[in-house]
mmCIF file of C-alpha atoms in Angstrom:
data_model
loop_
_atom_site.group_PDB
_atom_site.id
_atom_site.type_symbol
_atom_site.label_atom_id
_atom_site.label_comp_id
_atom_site.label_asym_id
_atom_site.label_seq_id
_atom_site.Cartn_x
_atom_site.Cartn_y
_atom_site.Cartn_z
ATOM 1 C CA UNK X 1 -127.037 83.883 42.939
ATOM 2 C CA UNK X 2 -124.584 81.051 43.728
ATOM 3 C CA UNK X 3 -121.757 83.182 44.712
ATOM 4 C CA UNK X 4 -124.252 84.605 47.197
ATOM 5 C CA UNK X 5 -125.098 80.975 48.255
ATOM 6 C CA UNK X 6 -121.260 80.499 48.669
ATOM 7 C CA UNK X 7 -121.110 83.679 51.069
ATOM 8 C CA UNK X 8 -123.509 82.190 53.084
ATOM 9 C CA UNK X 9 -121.527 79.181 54.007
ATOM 10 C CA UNK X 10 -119.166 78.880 56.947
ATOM 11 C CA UNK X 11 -118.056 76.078 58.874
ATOM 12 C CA UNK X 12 -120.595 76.496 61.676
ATOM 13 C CA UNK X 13 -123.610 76.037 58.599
ATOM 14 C CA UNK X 14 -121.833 73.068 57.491
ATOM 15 C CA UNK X 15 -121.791 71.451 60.617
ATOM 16 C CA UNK X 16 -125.653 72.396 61.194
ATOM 17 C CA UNK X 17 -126.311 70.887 57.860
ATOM 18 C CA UNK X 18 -124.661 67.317 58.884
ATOM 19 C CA UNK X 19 -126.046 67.453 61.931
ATOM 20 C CA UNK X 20 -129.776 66.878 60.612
ATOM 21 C CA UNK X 21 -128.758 63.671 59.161
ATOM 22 C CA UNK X 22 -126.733 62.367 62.509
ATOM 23 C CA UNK X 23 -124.000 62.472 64.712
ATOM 24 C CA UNK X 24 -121.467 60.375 62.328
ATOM 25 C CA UNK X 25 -121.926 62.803 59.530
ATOM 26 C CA UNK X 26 -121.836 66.055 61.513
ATOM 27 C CA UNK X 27 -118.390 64.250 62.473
ATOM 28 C CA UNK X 28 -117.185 63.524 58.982
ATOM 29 C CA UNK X 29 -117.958 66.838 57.814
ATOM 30 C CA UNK X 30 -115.996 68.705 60.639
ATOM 31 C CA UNK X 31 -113.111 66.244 59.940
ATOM 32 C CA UNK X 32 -113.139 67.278 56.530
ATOM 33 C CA UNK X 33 -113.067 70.627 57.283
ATOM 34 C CA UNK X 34 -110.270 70.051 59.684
ATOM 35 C CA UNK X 35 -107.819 68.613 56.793
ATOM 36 C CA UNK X 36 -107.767 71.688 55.057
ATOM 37 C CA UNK X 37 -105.424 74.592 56.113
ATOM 38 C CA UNK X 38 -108.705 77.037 55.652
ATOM 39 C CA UNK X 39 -112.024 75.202 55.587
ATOM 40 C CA UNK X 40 -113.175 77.309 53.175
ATOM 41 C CA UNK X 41 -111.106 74.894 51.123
ATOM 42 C CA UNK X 42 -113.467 71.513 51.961
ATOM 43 C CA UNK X 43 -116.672 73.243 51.412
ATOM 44 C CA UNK X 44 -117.021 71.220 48.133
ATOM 45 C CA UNK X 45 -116.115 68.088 49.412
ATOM 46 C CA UNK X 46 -118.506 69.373 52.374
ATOM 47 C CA UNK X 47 -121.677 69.772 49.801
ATOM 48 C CA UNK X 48 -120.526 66.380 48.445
ATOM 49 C CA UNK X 49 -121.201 64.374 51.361
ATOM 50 C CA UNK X 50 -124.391 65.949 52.334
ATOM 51 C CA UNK X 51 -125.552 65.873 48.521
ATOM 52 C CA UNK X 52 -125.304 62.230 48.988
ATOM 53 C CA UNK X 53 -128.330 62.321 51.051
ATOM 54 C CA UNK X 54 -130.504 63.180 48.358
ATOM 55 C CA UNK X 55 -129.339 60.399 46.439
ATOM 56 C CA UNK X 56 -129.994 57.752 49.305
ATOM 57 C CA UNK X 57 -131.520 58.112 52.676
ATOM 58 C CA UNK X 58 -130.621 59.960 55.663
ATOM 59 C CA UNK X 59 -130.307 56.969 57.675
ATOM 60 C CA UNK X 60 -127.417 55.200 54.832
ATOM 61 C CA UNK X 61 -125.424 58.203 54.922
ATOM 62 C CA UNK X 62 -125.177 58.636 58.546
ATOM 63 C CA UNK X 63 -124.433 54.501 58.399
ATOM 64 C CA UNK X 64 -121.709 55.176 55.594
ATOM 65 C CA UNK X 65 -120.188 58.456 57.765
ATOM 66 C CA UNK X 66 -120.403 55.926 60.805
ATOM 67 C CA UNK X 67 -118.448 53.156 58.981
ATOM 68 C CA UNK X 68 -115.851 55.786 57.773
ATOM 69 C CA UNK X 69 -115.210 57.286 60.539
ATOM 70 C CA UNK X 70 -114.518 53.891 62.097
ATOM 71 C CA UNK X 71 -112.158 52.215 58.887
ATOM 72 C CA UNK X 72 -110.250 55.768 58.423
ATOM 73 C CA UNK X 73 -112.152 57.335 55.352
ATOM 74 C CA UNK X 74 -111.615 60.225 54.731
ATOM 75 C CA UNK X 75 -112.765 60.988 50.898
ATOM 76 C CA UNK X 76 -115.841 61.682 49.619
ATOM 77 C CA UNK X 77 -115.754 58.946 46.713
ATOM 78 C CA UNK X 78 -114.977 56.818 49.529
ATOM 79 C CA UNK X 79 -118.025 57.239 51.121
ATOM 80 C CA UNK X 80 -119.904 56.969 47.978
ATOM 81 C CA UNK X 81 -118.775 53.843 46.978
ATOM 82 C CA UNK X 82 -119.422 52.613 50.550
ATOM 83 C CA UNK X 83 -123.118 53.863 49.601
ATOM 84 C CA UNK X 84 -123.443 52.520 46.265
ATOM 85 C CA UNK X 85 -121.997 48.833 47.518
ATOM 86 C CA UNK X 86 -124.556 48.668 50.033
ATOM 87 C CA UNK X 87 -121.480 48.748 52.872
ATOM 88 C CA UNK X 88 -123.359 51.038 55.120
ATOM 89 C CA UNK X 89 -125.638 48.069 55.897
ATOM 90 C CA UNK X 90 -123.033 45.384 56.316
ATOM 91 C CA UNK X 91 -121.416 45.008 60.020
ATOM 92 C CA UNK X 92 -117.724 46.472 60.781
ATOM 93 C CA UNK X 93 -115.025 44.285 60.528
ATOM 94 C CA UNK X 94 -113.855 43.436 63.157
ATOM 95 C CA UNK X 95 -110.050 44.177 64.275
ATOM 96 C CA UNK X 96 -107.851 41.097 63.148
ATOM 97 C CA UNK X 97 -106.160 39.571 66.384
ATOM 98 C CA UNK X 98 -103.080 38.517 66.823
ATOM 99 C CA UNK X 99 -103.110 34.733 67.444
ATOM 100 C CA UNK X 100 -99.947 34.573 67.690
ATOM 101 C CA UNK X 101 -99.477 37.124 71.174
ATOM 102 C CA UNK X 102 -101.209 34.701 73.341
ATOM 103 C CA UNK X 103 -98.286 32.277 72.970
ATOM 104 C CA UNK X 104 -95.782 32.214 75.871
ATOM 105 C CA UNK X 105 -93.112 30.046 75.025
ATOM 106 C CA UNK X 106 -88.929 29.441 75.593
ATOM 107 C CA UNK X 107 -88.391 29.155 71.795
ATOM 108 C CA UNK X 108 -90.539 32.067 70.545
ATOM 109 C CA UNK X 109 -88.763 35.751 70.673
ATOM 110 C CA UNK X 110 -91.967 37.901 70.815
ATOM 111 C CA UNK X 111 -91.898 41.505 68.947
ATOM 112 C CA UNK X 112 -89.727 42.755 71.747
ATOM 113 C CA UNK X 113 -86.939 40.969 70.009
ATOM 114 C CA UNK X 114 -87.346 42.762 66.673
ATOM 115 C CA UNK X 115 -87.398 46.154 68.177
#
C-alpha cells in the first residue's frame, strides 16, 4: 500500500501539497526538488517539510519556509529547528551594512584597491 502511495507522487502533487499551506512553502518544496538531479530523489525530504505541518500550524511552517527561503536554507532539519526555536515568529535580520562604504576620504583605499 505505500509503494502504491509512492507511485502516486510526482513533482506536480508535491507542489499542490505545499501550496495549501502558502506560497513560501510551495517555494521551498520546488527548490528542493530542484537540487536533486531527478526529483524523485527529494520526495522524502519533500514529505518532511510538509509533515512538519502536522506537528505545528500551517501558518509557522509557511513563516519558517518564508524565513528560509530568505537566510538560504535549504535542509529540512533546518527548517525544523527554525520551528522548534520559535524563529518563524521572530523578524528577519536585517542585512549588515557596511559603515565603512559611506566614507570618502584621501587616506582610505576603498575595496577597489584590494581587487
Amino acid at each position: 500500500i505505500a509503494h502504491q502511495k509512492q507511485q502516486q507522487w510526482t513533482p506536480e502533487r508535491f507542489e499542490s501539497w505545499a501550496r495549501k499551506f502558502g506560497k513560501s512553502t510551495e517555494q521551498f518544496v520546488i527548490q528542493l526538488m530542484q537540487t536533486k538531479k531527478h526529483p524523485e530523489q527529494s520526495y522524502r525530504a519533500c514529505m518532511g517539510i510538509l509533515s512538519l505541518g502536522k506537528k505545528f500550524t500551517d501558518k509557522r511552517l509557511e513563516a519558517a519556509c518564508y524565513r528560509a527561503l530568505a537566510t538560504g536554507v535549504t535542509r529540512v532539519n533546518q527548517v525544523k529547528a527554525i520551528l522548534e526555536k520559535g524563529l518563524d515568529s521572530q523578524p528577519l535580520p536585517e542585512k549588515q551594512l557596511d559603515l565603512l562604504s559611506e566614507i570618502d576620504h584621501q587616506n582610505i583605499r576603498g575595496n577597489h584597491y584590494y581587487h
